[in-house]
Short mmCIF file of C-alpha atoms and ligand atoms in Angstrom, two decimals:
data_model
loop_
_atom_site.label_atom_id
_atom_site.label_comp_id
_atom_site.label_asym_id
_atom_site.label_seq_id
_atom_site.Cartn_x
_atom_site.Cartn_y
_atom_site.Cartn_z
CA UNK Y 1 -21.61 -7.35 -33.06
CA UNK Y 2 -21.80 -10.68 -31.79
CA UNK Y 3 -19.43 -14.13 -32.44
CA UNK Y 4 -21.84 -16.03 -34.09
CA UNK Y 5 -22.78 -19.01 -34.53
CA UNK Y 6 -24.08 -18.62 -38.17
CA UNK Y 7 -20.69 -19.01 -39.96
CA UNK Y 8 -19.35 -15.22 -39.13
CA UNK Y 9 -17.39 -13.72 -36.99
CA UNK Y 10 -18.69 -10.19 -36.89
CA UNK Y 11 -15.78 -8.93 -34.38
CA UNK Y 12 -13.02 -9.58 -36.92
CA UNK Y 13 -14.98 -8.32 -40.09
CA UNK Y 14 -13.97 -10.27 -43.48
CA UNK Y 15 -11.50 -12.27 -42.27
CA UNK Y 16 -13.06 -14.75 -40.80
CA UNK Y 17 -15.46 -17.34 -41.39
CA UNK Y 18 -16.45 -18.98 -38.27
CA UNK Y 19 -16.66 -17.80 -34.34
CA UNK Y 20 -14.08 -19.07 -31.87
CA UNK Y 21 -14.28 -22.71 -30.30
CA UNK Y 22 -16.00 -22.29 -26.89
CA UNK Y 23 -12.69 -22.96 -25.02
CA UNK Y 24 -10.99 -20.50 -27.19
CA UNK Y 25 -13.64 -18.11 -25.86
CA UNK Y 26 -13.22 -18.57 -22.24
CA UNK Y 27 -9.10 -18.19 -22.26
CA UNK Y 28 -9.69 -15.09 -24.38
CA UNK Y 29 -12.23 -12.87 -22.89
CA UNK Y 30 -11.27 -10.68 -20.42
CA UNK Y 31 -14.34 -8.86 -19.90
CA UNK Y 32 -15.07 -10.45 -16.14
CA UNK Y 33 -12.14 -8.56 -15.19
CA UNK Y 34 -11.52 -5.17 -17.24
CA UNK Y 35 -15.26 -4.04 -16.74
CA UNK Y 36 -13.50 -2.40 -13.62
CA UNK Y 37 -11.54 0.02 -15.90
CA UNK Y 38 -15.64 0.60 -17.92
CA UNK Y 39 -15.17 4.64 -16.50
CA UNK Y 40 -11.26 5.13 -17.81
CA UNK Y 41 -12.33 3.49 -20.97
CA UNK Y 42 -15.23 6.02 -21.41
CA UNK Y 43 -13.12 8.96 -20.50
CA UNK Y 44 -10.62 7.55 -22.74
CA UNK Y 45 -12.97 7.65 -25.28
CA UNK Y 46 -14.54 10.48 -25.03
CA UNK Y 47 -10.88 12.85 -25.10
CA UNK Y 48 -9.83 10.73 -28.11
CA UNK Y 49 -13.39 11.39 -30.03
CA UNK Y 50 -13.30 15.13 -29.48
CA UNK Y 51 -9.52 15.41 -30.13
CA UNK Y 52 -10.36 13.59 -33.88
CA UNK Y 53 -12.95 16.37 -34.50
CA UNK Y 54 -10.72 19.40 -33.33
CA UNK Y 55 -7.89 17.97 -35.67
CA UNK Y 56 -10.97 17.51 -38.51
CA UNK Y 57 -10.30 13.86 -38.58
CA UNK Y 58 -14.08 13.17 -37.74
CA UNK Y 59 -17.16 15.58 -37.87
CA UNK Y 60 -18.29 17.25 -35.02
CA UNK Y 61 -21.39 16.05 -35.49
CA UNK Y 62 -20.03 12.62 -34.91
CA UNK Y 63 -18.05 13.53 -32.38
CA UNK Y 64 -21.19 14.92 -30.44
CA UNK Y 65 -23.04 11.90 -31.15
CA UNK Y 66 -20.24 9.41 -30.30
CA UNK Y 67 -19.85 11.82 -26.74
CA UNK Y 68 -23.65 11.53 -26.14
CA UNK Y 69 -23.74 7.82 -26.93
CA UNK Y 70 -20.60 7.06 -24.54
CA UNK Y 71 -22.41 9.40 -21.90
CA UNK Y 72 -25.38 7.22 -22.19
CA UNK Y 73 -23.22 3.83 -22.00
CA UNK Y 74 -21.22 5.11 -18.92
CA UNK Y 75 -24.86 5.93 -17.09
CA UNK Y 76 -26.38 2.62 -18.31
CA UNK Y 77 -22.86 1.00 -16.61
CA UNK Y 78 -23.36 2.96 -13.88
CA UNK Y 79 -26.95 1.54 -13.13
CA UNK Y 80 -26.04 -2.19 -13.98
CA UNK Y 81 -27.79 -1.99 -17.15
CA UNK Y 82 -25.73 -3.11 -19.56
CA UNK Y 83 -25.19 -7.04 -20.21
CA UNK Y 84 -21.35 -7.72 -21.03
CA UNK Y 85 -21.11 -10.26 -23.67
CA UNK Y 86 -18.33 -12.26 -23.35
CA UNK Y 87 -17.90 -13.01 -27.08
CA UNK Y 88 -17.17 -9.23 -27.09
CA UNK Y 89 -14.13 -9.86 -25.54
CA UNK Y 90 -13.44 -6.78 -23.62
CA UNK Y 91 -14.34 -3.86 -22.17
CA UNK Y 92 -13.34 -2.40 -24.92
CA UNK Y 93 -15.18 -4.24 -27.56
CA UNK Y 94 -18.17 -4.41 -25.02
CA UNK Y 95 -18.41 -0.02 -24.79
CA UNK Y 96 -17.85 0.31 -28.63
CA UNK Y 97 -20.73 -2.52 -29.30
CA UNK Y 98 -23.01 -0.46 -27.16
CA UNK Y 99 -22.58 2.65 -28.30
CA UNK Y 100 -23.49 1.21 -31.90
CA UNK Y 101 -26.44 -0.06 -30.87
CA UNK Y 102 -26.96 3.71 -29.39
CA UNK Y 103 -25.78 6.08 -32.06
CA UNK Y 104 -25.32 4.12 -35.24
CA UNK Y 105 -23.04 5.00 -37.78
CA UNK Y 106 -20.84 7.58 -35.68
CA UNK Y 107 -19.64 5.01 -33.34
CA UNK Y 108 -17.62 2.86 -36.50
CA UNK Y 109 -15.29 6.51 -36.40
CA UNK Y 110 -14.46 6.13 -32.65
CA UNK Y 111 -11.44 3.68 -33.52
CA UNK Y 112 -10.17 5.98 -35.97
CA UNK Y 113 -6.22 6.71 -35.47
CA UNK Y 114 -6.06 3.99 -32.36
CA UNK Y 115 -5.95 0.79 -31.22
CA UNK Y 116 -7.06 -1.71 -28.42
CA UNK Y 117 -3.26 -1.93 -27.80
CA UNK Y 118 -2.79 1.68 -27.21
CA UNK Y 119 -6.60 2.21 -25.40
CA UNK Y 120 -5.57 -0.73 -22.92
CA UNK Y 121 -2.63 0.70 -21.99
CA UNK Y 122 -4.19 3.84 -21.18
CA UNK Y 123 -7.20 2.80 -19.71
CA UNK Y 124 -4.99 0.51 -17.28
CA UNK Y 125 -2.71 3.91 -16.45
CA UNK Y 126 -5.96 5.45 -15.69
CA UNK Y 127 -7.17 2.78 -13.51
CA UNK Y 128 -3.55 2.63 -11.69
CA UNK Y 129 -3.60 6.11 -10.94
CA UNK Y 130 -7.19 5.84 -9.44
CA UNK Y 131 -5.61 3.48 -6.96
CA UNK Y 132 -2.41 5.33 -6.33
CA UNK Y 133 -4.88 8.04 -5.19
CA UNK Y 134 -7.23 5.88 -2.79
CA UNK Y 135 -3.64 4.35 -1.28
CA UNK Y 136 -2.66 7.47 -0.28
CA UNK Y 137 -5.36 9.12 1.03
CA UNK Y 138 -5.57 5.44 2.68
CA UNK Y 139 -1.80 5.98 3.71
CA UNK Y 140 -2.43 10.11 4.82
CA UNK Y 141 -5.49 8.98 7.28
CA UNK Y 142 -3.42 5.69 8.68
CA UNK Y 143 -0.61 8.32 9.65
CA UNK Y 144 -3.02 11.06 10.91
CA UNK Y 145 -4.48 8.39 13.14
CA UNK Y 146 -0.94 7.06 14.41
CA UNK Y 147 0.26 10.76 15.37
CA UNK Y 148 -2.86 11.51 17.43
CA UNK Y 149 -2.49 8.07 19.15
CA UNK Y 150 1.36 8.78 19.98
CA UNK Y 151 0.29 12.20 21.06
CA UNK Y 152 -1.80 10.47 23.16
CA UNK Y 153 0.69 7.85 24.74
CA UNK Y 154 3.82 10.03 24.12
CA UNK Y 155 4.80 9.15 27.93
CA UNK Y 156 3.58 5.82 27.77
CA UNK Y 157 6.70 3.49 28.70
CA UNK Y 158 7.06 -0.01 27.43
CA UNK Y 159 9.72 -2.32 26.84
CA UNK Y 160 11.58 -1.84 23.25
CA UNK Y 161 12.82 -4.81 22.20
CA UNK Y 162 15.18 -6.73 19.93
CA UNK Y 163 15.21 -10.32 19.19
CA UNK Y 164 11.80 -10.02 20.77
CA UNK Y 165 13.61 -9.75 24.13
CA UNK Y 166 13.07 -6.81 26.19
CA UNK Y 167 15.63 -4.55 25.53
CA UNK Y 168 15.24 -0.59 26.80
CA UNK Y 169 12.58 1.41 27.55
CA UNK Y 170 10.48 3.58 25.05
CA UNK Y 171 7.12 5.14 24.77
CA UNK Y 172 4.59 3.80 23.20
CA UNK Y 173 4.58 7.21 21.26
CA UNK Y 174 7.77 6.74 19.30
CA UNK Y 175 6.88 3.37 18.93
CA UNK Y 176 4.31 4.13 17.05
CA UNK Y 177 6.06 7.03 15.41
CA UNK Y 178 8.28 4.41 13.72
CA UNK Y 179 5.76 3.29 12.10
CA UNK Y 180 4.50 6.95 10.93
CA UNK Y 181 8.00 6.98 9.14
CA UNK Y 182 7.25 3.87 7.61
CA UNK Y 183 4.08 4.65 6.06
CA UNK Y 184 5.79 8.44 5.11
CA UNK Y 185 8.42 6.68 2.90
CA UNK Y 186 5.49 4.36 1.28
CA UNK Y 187 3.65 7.68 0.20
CA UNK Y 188 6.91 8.62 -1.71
CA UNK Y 189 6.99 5.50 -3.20
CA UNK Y 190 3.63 5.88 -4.73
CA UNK Y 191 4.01 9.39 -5.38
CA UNK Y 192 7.19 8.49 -7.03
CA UNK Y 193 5.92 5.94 -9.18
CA UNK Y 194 2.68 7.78 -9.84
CA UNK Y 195 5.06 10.93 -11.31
CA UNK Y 196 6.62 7.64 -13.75
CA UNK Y 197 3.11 6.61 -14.76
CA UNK Y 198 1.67 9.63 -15.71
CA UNK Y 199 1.98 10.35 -19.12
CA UNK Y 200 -0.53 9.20 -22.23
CA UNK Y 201 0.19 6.10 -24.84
CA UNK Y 202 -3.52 7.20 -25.73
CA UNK Y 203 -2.27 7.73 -29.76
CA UNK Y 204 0.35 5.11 -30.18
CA UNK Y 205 -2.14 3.23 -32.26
CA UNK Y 206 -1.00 -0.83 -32.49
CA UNK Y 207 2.98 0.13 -32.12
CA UNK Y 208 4.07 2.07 -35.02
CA UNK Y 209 2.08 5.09 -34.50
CA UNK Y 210 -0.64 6.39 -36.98
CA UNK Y 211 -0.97 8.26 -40.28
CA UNK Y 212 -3.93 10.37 -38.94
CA UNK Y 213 -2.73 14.31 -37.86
CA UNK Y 214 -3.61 13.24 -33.67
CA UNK Y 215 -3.18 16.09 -30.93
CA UNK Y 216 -1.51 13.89 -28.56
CA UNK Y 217 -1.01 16.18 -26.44
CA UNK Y 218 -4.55 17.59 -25.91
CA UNK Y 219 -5.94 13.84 -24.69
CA UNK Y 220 -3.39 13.63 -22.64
CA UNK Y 221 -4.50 16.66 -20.73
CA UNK Y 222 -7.63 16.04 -20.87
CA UNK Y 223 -6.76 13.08 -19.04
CA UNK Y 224 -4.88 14.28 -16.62
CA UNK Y 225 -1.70 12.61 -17.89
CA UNK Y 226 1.39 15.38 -17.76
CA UNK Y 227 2.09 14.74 -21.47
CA UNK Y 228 2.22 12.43 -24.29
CA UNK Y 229 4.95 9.07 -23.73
CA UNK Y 230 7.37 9.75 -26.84
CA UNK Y 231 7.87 6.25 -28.16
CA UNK Y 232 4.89 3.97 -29.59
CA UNK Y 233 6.37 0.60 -29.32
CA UNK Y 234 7.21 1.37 -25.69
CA UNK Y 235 3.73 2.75 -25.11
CA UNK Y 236 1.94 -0.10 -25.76
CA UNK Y 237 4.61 -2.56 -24.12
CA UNK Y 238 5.40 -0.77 -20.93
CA UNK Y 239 3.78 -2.58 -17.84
CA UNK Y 240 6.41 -1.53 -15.72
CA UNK Y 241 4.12 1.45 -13.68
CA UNK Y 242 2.08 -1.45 -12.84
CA UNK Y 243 5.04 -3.32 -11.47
CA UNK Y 244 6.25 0.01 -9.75
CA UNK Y 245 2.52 0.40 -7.89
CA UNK Y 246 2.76 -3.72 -7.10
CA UNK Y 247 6.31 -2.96 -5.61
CA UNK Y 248 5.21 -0.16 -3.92
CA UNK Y 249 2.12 -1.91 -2.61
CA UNK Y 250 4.16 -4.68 -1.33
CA UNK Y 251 6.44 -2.89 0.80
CA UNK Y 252 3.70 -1.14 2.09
CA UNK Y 253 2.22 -4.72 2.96
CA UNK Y 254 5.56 -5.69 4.65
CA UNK Y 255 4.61 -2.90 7.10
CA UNK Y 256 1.14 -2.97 7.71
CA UNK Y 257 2.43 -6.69 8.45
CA UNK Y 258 4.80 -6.04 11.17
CA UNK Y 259 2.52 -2.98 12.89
CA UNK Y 260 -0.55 -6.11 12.74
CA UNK Y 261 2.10 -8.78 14.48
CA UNK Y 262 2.56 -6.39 17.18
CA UNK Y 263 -0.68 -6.09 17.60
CA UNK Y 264 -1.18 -9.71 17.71
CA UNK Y 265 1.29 -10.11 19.82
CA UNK Y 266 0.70 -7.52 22.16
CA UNK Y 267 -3.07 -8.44 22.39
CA UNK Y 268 -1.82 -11.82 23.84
CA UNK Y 269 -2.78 -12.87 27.16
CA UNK Y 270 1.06 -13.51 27.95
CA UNK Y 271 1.42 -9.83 26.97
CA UNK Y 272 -1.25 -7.86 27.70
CA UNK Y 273 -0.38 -4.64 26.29
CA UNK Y 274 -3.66 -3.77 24.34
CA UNK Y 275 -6.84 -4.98 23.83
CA UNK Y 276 -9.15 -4.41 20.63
CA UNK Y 277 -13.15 -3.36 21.27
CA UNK Y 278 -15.64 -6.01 20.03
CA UNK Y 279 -16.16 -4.01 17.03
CA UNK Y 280 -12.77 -5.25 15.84
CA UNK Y 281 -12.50 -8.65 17.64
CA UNK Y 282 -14.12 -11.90 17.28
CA UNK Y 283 -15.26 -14.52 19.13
CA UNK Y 284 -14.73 -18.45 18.96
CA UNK Y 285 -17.34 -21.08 17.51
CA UNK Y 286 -16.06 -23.80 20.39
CA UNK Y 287 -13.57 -21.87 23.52
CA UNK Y 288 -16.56 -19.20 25.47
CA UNK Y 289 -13.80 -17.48 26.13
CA UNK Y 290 -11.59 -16.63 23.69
CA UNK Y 291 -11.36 -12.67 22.07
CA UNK Y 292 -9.17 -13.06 18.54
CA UNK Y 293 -7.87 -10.42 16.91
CA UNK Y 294 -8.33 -11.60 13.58
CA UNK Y 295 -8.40 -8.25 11.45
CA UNK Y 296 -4.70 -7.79 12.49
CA UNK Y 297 -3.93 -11.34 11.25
CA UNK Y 298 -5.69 -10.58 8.13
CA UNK Y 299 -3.85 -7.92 7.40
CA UNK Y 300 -0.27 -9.58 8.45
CA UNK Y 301 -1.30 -12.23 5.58
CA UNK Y 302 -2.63 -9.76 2.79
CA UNK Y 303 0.96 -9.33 1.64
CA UNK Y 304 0.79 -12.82 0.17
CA UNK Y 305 -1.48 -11.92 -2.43
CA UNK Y 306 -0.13 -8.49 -3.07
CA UNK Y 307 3.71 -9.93 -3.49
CA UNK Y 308 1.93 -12.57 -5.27
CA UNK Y 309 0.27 -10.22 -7.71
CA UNK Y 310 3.92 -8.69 -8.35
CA UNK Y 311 5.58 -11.75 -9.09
CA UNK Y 312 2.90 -13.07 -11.01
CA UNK Y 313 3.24 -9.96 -13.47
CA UNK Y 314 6.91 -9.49 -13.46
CA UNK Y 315 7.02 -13.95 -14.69
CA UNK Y 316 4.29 -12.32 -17.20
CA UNK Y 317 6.33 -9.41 -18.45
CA UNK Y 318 9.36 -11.43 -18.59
CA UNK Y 319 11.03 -11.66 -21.92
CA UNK Y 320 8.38 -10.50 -23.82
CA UNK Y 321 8.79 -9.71 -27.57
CA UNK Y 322 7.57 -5.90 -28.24
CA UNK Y 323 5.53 -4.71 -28.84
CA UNK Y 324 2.04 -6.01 -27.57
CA UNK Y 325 1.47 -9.86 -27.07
CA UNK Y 326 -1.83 -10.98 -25.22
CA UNK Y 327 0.25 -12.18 -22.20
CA UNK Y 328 -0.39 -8.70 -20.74
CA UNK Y 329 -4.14 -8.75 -20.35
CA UNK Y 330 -3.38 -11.21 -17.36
CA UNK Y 331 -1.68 -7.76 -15.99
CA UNK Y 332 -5.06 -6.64 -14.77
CA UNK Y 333 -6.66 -9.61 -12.89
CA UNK Y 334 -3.79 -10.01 -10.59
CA UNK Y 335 -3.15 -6.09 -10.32
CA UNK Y 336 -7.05 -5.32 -9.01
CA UNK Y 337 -6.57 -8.38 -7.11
CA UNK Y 338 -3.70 -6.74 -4.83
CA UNK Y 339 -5.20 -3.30 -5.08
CA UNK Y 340 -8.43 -4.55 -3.35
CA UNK Y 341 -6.58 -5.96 -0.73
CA UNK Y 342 -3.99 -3.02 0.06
CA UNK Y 343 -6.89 -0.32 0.02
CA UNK Y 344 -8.81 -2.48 2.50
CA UNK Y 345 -6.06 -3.37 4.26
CA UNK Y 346 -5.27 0.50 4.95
CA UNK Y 347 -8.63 1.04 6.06
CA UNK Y 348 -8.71 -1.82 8.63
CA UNK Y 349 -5.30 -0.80 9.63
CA UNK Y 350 -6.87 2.69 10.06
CA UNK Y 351 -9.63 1.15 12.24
CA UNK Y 352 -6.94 -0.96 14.91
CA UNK Y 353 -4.92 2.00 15.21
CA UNK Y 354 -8.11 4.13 16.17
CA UNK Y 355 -9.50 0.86 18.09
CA UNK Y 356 -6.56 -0.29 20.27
CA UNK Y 357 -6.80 0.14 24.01
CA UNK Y 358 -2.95 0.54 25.25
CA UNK Y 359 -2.97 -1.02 29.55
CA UNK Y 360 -0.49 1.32 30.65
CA UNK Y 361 -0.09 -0.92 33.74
CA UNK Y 362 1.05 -3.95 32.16
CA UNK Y 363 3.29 -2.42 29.86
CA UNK Y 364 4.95 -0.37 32.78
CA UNK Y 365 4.99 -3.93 34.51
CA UNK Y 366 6.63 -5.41 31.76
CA UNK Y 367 9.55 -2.94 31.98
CA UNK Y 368 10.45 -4.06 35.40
CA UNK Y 369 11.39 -7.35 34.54
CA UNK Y 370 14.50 -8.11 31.95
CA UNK Y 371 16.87 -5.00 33.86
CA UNK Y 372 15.97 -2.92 30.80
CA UNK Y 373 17.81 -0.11 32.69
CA UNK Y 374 21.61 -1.67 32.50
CA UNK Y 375 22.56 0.53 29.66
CA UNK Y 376 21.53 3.48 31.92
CA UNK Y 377 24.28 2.02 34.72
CA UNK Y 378 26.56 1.54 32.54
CA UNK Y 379 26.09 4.78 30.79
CA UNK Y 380 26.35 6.38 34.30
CA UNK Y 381 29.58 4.49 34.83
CA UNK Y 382 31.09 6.00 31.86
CA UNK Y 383 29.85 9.41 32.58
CA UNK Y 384 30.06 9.74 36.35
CA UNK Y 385 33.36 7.41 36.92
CA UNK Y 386 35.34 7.99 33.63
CA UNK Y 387 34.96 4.20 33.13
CA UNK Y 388 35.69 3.03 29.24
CA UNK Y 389 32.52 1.96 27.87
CA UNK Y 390 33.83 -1.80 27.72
CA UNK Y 391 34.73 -1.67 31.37
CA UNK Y 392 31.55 -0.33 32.51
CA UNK Y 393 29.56 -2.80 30.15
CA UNK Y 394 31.64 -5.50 31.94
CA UNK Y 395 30.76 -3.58 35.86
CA UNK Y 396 26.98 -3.59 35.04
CA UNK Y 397 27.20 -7.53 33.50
CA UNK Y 398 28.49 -8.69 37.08
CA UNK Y 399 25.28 -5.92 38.65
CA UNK Y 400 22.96 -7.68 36.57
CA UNK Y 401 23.99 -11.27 37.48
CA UNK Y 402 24.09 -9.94 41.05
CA UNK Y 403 20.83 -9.14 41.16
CA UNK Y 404 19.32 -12.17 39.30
CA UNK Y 405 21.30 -14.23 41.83
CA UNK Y 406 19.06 -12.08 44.84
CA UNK Y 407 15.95 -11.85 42.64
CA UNK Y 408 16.15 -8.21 42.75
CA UNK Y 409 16.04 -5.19 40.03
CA UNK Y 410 18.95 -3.42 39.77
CA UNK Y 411 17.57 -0.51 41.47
CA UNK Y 412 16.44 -2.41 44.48
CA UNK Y 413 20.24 -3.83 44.87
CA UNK Y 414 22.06 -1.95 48.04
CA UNK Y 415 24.81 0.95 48.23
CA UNK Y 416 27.08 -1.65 49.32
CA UNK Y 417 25.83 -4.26 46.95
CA UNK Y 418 27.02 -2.05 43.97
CA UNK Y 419 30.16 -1.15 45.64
CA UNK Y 420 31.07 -4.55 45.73
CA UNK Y 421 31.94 -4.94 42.51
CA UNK Y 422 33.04 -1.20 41.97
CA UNK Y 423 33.72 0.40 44.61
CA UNK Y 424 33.47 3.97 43.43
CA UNK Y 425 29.93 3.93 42.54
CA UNK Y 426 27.57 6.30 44.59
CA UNK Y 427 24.36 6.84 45.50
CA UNK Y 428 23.79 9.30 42.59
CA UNK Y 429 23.52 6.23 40.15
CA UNK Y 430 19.84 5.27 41.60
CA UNK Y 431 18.80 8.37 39.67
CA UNK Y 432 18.97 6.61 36.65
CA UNK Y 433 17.72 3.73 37.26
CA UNK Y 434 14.11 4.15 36.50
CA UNK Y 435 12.24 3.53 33.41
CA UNK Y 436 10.89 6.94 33.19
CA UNK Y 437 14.86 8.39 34.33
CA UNK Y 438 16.50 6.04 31.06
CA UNK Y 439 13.37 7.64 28.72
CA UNK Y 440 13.46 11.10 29.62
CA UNK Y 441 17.24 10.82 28.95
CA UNK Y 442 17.51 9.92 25.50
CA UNK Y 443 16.99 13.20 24.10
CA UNK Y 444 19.33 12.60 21.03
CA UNK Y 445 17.34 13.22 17.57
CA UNK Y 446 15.35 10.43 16.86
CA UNK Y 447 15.29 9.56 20.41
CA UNK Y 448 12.40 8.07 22.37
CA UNK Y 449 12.23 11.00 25.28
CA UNK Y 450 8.90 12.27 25.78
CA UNK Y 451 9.56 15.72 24.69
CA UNK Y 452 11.45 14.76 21.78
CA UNK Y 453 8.62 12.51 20.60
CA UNK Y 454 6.22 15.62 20.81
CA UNK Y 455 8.22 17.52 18.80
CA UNK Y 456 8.63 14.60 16.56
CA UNK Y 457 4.62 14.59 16.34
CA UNK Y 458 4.94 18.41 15.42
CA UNK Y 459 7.13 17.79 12.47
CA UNK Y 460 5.24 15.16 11.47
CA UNK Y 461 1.74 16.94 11.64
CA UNK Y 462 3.16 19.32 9.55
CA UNK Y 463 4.50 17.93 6.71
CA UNK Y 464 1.12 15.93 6.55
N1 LIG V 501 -8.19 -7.20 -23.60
C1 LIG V 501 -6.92 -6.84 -24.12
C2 LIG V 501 -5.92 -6.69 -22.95
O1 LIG V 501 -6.34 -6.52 -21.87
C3 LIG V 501 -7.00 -5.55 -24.86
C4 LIG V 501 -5.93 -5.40 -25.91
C5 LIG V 501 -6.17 -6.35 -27.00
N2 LIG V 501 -5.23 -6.15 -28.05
C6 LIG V 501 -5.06 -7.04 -28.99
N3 LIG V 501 -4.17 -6.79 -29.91
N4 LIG V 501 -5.74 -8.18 -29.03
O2 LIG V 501 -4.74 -6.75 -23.12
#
């Protein structure tokens, strides 16, 4: 079955005359990508061959010997032993070549009642759902690792911020638990789209269906697909669960960004909140002394090509005719493209989280400076003096400039410093005052208390 260069074109039978101009080649073939999807082409295959002899479209003899012959191709894949040609094309084109050369005769039935049109699209499901899998086991072991590190540092206090200036104190536990809802609401978003993407266009032929008495619905459990999709045309148009895993997979990459900037970040000298052990750190070719944490940068980039990849197939998908036009087979490049980057990006994220070294010191430290305790004054204010919130936001302002103007904390400022701007306030108020004092008391749901954080970790374990 090869393009030739005698005056046929064995690929397109009668039709033609002559094999395609070398350039015409190279933009067509898509086999140096969709080998990847070789094992969901085989499967694919194999449920559509033994579906065509249970519905005595084919012999089972032929279906035996086409099952035998694709068992052989899968093992020689398997082993590197097959050549791809690319004047086969495809993957396709490439399996059903081979399994001539294997079985003979049998293997011109295969094709019977279907099309590339209809096999691509299911082979590319198939491949998707593969993926969708590895992400969230990926996703399940990233969150595992983040609850047993916030059990760990559950009264760990740092500074929260916002703007990126210190703002209130919060352990490092629900710190990290913020990001264990993150990474929750990604696995519904897979396992949302994956629900979407599960059914078979395996038996949608070209677009219009097929004459031949198919059992749909049998390949379509025997692939593991819920059911059969109900309209051809759409079956072998729809690219949209591809778009749905991209989407997915970029908002995932949004937040394995932001977790790998604080890690940058907090790795910084001028930080100093965690370090990274040599196993996940390199060194520099020139500065001795430098220590980079370059798998967390890596991963704050990877959502370049992942959005990328989305974009590039929504342009793609764009105003496209139905049913099938050849724009789609740049689907997969793009699409593997972003899925080897989000599945390795999950497993280096898994790795940091495990890695990272938290200096409890420094990050305690940190909260002293910045008077990350003035909401706890004023919130005493309100509760102790029957100030108006306003009014006691407008007390602790004058506190806070008070102390800047003696270079003090707030809790180092005298009885009768305080009572100099309100005269009422007591000694009482130095009980909450202290980092671990303004932690313990935010108890509200969601709230960064030790104990609630615990419990937090509790739920969380559970539902995992
Ligand atoms: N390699 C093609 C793709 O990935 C397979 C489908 C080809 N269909 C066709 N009508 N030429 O899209």
């Amino acid at each position: 079955m090869r393009a030739a260069d005698d005056g046929t074109n064995s690929m397109w039978g009668g039709r033609f005359t002559s094999g395609p101009d070398a350039v015409m080649e190279a933009i067509n073939a898509s086999i140096d990508v969709d080998q990847r999807m070789a094992k969901q082409d085989i499967d694919g295959s194999r449920a559509h061959a033994r579906m065509l002899a249970q519905q005595g479209i084919i012999s089972d003899a032929d279906a035996a010997a086409i099952d035998d012959g694709l068992a052989t191709v899968s093992e020689e894949i398997a082993q590197g032993l097959l050549t791809f040609q690319r004047e086969l094309e495809d993957i396709h084109m490439n399996v059903e070549a081979r399994l001539k050369e294997i079985v003979g005769e049998p293997a011109g039935r295969l094709h019977t009642g279907r099309s590339r049109n209809d096999q691509v699209a299911t082979d590319f499901r198939l491949w998707v759902r593969d993926s969708i899998d590895r992400v969230d086991a990926g996703l399940a072991a990233l969150i595992g690792g983040l609850l047993d590190r916030a059990e760990e540092e559950a009264d760990t206090i740092l500074p929260g911020f916002t703007h990126l200036q210190p703002a209130q104190p919060v352990t490092l536990g629900h710190h990290l638990l913020a990001f264990v809802e993150m990474f929750s609401r990604d696995r519904g978003r897979f396992a949302d789209a994956r629900k979407r993407l599960n059914e078979s266009p395996l038996g949608s032929a070209a677009l219009a269906g097929t004459p031949y008495p198919l059992d749909r619905d049998m390949t379509a459990q025997a692939l593991g697909f819920d059911g059969p999709t109900r309209n051809s045309l759409d079956s072998v148009s729809a690219r949209d669960f591809a778009l749905e895993y991209l989407a997915a997979a970029s908002i995932l990459a949004t937040h394995l960004s932001r977790m790998a900037e604080e890690m940058v970040v907090w790795s910084s000298a001028a930080f100093g909140f965690i370090s990274f052990s040599d196993a996940w750190s390199t060194g520099s070719s020139i500065m001795p002394q430098k220590r980079n944490p370059d798998a967390a940068e890596l991963l704050r980039a990877k959502i370049g090509r992942i959005f990328g990849a989305f974009t590039s197939l929504l342009l793609t998908m764009k105003g496209l005719p139905l049913a099938y036009s050849k724009d789609m087979q740049e689907d997969k490049e793009v699409t593997f493209l972003a899925a080897d980057a989000i599945e390795l990006s999950l497993a280096a994220a898994v790795g940091l989280v495990g890695d990272f070294r938290p200096d409890r010191e420094a990050m305690r430290a940190a909260c002293l400076k910045g008077h990350l305790t003035a909401t706890d004054l004023a919130d005493w204010l309100v509760r102790a003096l029957g100030l108006p919130f306003r009014e006691a936001h407008h007390v602790t302002g004058t506190l806070v400039a008070l102390a800047d103007e003696k270079g003090a904390r707030l809790d180092e400022l005298s009885l009768e410093d305080l009572q100099s701007v309100h005269a009422d306030i007591t000694t009482a108020v130095f009980d909450v005052l202290s980092v671990e004092a303004s932690v313990a008391s935010r108890q509200s749901f969601g709230g960064t208390a030790p104990d609630r954080v615990r419990a937090a970790i509790e739920a969380a374990r559970s539902q995992l």
